[in-house]
mmCIF file of C-alpha atoms in Angstrom:
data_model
loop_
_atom_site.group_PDB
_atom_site.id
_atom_site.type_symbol
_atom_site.label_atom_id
_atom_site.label_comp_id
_atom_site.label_asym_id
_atom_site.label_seq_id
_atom_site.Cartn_x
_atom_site.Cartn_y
_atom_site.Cartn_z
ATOM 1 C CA UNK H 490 53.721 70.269 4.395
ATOM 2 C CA UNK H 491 52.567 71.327 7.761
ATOM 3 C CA UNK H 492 54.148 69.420 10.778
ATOM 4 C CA UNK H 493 51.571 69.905 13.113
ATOM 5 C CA UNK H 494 49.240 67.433 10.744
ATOM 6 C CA UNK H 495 49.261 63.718 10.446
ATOM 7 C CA UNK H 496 50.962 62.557 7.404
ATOM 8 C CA UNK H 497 47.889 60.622 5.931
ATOM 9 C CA UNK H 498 45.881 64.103 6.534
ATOM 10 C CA UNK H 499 49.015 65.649 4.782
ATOM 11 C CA UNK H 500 49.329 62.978 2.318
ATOM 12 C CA UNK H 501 45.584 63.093 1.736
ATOM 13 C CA UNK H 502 45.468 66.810 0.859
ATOM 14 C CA UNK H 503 48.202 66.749 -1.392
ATOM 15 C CA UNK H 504 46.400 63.637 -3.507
ATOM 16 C CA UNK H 505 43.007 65.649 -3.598
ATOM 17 C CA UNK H 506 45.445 68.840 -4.634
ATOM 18 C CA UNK H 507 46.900 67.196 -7.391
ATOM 19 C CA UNK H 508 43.501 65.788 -8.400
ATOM 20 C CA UNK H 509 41.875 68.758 -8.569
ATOM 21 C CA UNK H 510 44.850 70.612 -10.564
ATOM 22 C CA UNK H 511 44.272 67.952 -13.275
ATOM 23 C CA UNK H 512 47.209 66.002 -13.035
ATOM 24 C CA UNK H 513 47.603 62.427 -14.502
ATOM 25 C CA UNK H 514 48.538 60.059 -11.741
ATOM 26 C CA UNK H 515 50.120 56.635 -12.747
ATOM 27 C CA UNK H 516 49.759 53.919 -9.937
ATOM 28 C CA UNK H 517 50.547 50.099 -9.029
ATOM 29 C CA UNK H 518 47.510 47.303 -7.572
ATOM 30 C CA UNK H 519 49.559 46.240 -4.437
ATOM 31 C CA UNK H 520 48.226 42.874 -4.543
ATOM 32 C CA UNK H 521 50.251 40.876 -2.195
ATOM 33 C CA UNK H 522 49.825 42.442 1.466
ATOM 34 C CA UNK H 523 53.519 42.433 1.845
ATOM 35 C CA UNK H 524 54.742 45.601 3.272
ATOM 36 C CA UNK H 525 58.118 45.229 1.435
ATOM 37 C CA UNK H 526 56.915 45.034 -1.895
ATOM 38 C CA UNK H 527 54.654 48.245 -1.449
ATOM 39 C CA UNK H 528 57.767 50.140 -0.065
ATOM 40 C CA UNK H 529 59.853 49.029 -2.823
ATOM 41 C CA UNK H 530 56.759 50.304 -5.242
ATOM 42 C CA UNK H 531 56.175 53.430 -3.568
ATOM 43 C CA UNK H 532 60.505 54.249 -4.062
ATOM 44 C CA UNK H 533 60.381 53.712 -7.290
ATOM 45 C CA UNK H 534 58.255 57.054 -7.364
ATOM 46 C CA UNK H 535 54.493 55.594 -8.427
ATOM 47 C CA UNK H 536 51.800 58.116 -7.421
ATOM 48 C CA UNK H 537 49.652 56.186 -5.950
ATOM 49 C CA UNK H 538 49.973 52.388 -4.567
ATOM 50 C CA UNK H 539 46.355 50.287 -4.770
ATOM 51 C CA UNK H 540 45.981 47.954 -2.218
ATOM 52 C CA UNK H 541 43.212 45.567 -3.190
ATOM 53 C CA UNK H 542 41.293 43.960 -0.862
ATOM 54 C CA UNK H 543 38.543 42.454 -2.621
ATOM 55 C CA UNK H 544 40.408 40.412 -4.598
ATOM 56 C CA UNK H 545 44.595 40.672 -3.117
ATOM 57 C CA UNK H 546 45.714 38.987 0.077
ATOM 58 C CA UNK H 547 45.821 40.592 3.125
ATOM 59 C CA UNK H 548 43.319 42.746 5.262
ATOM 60 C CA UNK H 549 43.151 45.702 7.412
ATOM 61 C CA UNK H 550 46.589 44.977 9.323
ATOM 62 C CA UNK H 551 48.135 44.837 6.203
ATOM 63 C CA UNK H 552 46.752 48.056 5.070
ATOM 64 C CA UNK H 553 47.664 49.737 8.104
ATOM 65 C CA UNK H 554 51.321 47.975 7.803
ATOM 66 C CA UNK H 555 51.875 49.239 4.127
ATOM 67 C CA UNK H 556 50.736 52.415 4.917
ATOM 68 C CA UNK H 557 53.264 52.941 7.681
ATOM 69 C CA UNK H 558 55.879 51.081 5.403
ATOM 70 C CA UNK H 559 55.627 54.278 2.934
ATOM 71 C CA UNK H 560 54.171 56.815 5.044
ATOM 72 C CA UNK H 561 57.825 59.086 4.731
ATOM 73 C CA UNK H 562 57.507 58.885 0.921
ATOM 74 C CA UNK H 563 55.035 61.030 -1.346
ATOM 75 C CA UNK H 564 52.880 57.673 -2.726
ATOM 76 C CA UNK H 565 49.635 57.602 -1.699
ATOM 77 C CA UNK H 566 47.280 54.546 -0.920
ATOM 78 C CA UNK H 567 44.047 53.982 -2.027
ATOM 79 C CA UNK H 568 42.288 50.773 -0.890
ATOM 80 C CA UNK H 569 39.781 49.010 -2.953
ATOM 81 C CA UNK H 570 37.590 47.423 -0.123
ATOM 82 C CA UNK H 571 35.854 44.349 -0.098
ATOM 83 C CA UNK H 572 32.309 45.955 0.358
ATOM 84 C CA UNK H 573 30.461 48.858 1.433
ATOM 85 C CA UNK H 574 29.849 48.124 4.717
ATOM 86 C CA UNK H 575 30.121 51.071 7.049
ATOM 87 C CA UNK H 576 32.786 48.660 9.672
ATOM 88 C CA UNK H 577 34.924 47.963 6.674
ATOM 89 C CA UNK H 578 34.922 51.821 5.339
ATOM 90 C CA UNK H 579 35.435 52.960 8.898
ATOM 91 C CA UNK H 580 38.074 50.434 9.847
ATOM 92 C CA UNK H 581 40.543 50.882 6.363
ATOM 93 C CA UNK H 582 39.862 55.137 7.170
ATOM 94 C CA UNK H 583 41.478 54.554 10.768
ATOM 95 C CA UNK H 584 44.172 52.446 9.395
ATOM 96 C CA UNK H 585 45.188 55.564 7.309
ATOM 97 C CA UNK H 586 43.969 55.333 3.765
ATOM 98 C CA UNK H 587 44.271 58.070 1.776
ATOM 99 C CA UNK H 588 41.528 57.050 -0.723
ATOM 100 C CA UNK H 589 38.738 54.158 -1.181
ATOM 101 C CA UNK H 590 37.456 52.558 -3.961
ATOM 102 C CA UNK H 591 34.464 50.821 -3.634
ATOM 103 C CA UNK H 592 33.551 47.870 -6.116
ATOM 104 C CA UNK H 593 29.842 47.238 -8.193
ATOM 105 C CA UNK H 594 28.294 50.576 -6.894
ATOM 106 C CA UNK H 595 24.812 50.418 -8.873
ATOM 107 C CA UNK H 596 22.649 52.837 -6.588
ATOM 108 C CA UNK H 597 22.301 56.608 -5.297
ATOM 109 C CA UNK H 598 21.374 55.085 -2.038
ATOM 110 C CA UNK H 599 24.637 53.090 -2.402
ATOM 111 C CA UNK H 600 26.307 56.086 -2.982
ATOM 112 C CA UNK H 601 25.075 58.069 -0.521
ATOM 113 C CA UNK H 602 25.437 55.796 2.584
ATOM 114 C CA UNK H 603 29.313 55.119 1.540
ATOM 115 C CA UNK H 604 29.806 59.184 1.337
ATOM 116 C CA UNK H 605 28.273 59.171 5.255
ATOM 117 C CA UNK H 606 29.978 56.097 6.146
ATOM 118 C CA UNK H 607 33.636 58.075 5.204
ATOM 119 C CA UNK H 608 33.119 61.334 6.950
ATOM 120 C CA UNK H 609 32.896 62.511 10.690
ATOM 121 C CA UNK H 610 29.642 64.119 11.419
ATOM 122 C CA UNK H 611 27.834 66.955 10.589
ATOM 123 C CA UNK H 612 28.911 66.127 7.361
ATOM 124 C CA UNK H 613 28.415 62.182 7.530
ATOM 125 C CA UNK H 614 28.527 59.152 10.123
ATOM 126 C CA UNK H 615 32.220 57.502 10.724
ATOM 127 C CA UNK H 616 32.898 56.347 13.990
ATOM 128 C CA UNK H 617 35.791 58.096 16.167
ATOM 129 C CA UNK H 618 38.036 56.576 17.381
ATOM 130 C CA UNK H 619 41.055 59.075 17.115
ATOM 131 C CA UNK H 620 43.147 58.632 20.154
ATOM 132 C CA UNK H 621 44.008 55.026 18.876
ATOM 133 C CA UNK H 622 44.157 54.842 15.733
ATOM 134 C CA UNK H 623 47.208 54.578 13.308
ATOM 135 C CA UNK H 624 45.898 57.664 10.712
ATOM 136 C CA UNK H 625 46.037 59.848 13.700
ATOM 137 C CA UNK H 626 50.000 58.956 14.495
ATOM 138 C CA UNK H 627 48.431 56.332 17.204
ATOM 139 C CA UNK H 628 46.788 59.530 18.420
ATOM 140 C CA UNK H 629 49.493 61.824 18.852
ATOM 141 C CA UNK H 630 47.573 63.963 16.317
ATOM 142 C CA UNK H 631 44.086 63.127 17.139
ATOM 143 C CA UNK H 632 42.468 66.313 17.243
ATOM 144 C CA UNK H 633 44.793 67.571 13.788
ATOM 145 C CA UNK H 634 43.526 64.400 12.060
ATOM 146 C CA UNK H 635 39.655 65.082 13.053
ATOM 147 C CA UNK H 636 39.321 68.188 12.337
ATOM 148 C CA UNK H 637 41.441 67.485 8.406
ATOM 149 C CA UNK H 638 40.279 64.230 7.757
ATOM 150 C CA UNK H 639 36.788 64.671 5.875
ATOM 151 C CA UNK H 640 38.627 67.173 3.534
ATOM 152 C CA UNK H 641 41.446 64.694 3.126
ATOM 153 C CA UNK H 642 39.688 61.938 2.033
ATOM 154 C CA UNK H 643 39.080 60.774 -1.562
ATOM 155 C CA UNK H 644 35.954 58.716 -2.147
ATOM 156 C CA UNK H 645 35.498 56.549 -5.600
ATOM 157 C CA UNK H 646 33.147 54.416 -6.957
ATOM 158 C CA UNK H 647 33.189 51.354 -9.344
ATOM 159 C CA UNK H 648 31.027 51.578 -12.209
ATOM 160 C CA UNK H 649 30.540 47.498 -13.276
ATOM 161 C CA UNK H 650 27.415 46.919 -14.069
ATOM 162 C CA UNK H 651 24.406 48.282 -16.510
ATOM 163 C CA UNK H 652 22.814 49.017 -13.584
ATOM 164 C CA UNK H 653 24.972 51.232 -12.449
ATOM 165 C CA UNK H 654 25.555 52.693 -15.930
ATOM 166 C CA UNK H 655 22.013 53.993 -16.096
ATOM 167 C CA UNK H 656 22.312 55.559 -12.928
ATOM 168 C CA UNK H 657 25.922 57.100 -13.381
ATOM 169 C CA UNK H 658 25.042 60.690 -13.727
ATOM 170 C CA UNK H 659 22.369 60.865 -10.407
ATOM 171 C CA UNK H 660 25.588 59.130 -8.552
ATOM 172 C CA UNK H 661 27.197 61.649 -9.614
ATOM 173 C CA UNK H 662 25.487 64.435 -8.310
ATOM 174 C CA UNK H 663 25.737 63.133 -4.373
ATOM 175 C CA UNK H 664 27.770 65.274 -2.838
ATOM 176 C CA UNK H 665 30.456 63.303 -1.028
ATOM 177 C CA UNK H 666 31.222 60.909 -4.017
ATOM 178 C CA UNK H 667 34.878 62.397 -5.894
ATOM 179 C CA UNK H 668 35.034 59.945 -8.748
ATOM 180 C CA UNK H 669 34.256 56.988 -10.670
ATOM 181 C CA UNK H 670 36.429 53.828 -11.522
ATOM 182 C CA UNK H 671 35.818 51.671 -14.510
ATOM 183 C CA UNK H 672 36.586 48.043 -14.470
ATOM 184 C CA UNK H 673 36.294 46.818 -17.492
ATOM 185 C CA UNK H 674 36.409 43.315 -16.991
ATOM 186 C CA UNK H 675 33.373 43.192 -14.621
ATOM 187 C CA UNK H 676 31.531 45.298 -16.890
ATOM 188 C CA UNK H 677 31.838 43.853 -19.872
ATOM 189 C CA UNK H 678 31.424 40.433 -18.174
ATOM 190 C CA UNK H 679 27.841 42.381 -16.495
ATOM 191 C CA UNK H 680 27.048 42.890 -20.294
ATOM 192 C CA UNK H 681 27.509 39.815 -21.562
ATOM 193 C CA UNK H 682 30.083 40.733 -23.016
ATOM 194 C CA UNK H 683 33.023 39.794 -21.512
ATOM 195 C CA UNK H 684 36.026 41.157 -22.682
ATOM 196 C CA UNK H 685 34.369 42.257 -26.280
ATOM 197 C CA UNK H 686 35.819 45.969 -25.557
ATOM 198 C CA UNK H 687 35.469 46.726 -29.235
ATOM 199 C CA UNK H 688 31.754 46.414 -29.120
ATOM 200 C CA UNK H 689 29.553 49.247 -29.816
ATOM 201 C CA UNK H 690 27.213 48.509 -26.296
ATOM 202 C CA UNK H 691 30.286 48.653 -24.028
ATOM 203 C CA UNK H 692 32.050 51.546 -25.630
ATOM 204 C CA UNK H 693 28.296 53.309 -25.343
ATOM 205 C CA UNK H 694 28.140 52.883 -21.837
ATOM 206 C CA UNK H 695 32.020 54.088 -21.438
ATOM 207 C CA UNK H 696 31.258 56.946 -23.172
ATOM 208 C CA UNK H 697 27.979 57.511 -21.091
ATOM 209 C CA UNK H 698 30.187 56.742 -17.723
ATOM 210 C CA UNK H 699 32.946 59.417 -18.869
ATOM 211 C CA UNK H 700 30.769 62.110 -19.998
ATOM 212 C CA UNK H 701 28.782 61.675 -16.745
ATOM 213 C CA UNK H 702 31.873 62.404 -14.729
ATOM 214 C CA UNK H 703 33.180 65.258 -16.705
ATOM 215 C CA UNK H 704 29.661 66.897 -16.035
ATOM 216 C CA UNK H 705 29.387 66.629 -12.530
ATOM 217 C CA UNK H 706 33.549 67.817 -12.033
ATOM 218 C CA UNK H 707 33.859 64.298 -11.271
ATOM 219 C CA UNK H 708 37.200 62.041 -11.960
ATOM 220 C CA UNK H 709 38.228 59.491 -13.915
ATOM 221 C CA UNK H 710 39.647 56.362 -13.293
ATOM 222 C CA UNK H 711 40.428 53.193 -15.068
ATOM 223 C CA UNK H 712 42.124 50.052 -15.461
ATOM 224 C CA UNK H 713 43.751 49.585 -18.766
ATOM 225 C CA UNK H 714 42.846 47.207 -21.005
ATOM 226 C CA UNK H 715 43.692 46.208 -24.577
ATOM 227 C CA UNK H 716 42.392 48.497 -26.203
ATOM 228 C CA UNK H 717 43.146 51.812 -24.015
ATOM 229 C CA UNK H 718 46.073 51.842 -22.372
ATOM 230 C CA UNK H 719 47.515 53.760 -19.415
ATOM 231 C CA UNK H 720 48.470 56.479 -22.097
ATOM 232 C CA UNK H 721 44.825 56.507 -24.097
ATOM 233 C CA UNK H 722 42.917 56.682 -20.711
ATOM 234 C CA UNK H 723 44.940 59.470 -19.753
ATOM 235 C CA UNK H 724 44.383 61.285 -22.967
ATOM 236 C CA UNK H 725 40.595 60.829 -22.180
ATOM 237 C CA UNK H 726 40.627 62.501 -19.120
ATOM 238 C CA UNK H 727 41.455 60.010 -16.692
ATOM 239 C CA UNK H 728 43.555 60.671 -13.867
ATOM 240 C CA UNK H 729 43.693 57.368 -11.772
ATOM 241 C CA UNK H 730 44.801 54.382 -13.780
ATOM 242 C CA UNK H 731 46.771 51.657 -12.473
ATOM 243 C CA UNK H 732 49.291 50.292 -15.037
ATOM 244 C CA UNK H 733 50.541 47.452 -13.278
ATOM 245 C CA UNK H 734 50.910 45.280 -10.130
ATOM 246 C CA UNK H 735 52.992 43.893 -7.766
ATOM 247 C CA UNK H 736 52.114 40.236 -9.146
ATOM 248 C CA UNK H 737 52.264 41.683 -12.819
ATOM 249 C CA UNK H 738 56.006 42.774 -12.815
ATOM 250 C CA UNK H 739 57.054 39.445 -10.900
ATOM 251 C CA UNK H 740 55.672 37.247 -13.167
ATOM 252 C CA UNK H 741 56.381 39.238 -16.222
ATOM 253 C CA UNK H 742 60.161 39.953 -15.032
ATOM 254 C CA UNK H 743 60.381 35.918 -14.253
ATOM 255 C CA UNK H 744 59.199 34.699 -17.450
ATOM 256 C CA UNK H 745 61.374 37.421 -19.472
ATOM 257 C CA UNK H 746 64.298 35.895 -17.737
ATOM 258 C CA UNK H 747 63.594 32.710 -18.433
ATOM 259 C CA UNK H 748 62.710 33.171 -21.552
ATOM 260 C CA UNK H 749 65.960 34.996 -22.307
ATOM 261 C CA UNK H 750 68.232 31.887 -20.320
ATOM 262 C CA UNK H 751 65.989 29.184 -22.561
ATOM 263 C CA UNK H 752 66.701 30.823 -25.666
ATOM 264 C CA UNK H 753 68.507 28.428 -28.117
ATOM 265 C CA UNK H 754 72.137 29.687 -28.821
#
């Protein structure tokens, strides 16, 4: 890495490196907003930590606290945001994400204004802010960080509607837009049918969602589910998937040691 750049520009590049070489990279949702737990996640080697703020706790102090907390280690953080609004895009950026994923993305024009909304200009229309802002060191690197940070930034979109299905392959043709996500709890919920991941509608429109990304050069992401594991989705071409979270392995470590004390003799 080169010392001279911020570490979120250099752990940006190395995330879009390793995405573009193919590789399969295995994640935690960081759920919780506590900046302990995601440094405890991020040294037990995941690739990536997910910091959800649509549905997790926390908000953009929290984000900018975990992503200090693990900044010296190689895990990188994606943020799911609550919306698309240009303010929440632009603040998350400045608090040094390394990725965003943006939930129920149904439109180009969706697309398009969240591609501006992460970049500088020419190429889009983020704020600047650099001399202040933790992604830029607090603005010891200001200059470093604007001139890396639209090529170190990772944009992805939630496919989870039919809506959005239908228009999958012209979103992915707007330049800007680096993957897709599929939840498959919202869209098989948008389908009416919720959680019916066997049925031949939903695995149509995964199929249509997948093949629209592999077209465009596009990648994958995914949240397991019965179904298709963290393994499967890999072996379909997915390289972002999530296979656990911070609340997951608490409550499933808890009830495994209960479960083991509460055993009869």
């Amino acid at each position: 890495m080169t010392a001279a750049l911020p570490l979120t520009i250099q752990k940006g590049l190395a995330l879009r490196r390793r995405l573009a070489a193919g590789d399969k990279l295995l994640g935690a949702w960081s759920t919780l907003g506590s900046t302990h737990v995601a440094a405890l996640m991020a040294h037990a080697g995941y690739d990536f930590l997910l910091v959800d703020l649509e549905h997790g706790q926390g908000g953009i102090d929290t984000v900018a606290a975990q992503v200090q907390a693990v900044l010296a280690l190689p895990t990188a953080i994606v943020v799911r945001c609550p919306d698309h609004s240009a303010a929440t895009l632009k603040r998350v950026l400045d608090a040094g994400a390394n990725a965003v994923l943006l939930p129920m993305v149904d439109t180009v024009e969706q697309a398009r204004a969240i591609a501006a909304a992460c970049r500088y200009a020419p190429q889009g229309v983020r704020g600047v802010a650099i001399g202040a802002i933790p992604a830029s060191d607090y603005g010891y690197r200001a200059e470093s960080y604007f001139e890396h940070a639209n090529a170190a930034t990772t944009v992805v979109v939630q496919i989870e509607t039919p809506a959005a299905v239908q228009a999958v392959a012209a979103i992915a043709d707007v330049d800007g837009i680096d993957g897709f996500f599929i939840g498959p709890n919202d869209l098989s919920a948008a389908m009416g049918l919720y959680r019916r991941y066997e049925d031949g509608q939903f695995v149509q429109a995964l199929d249509r969602i997948e093949t629209a990304a592999k077209a465009a050069g596009r990648i994958l992401g995914a949240l397991p589910y019965p179904q298709r594991g963290w393994q499967q989705l890999f072996e379909a071409g997915h390289q972002l998937v999530p296979a656990t979270s911070d609340q997951m392995l608490l409550r499933q470590g808890s009830l495994a040691l209960l479960a083991e004390h509460r055993r009869p003799a």
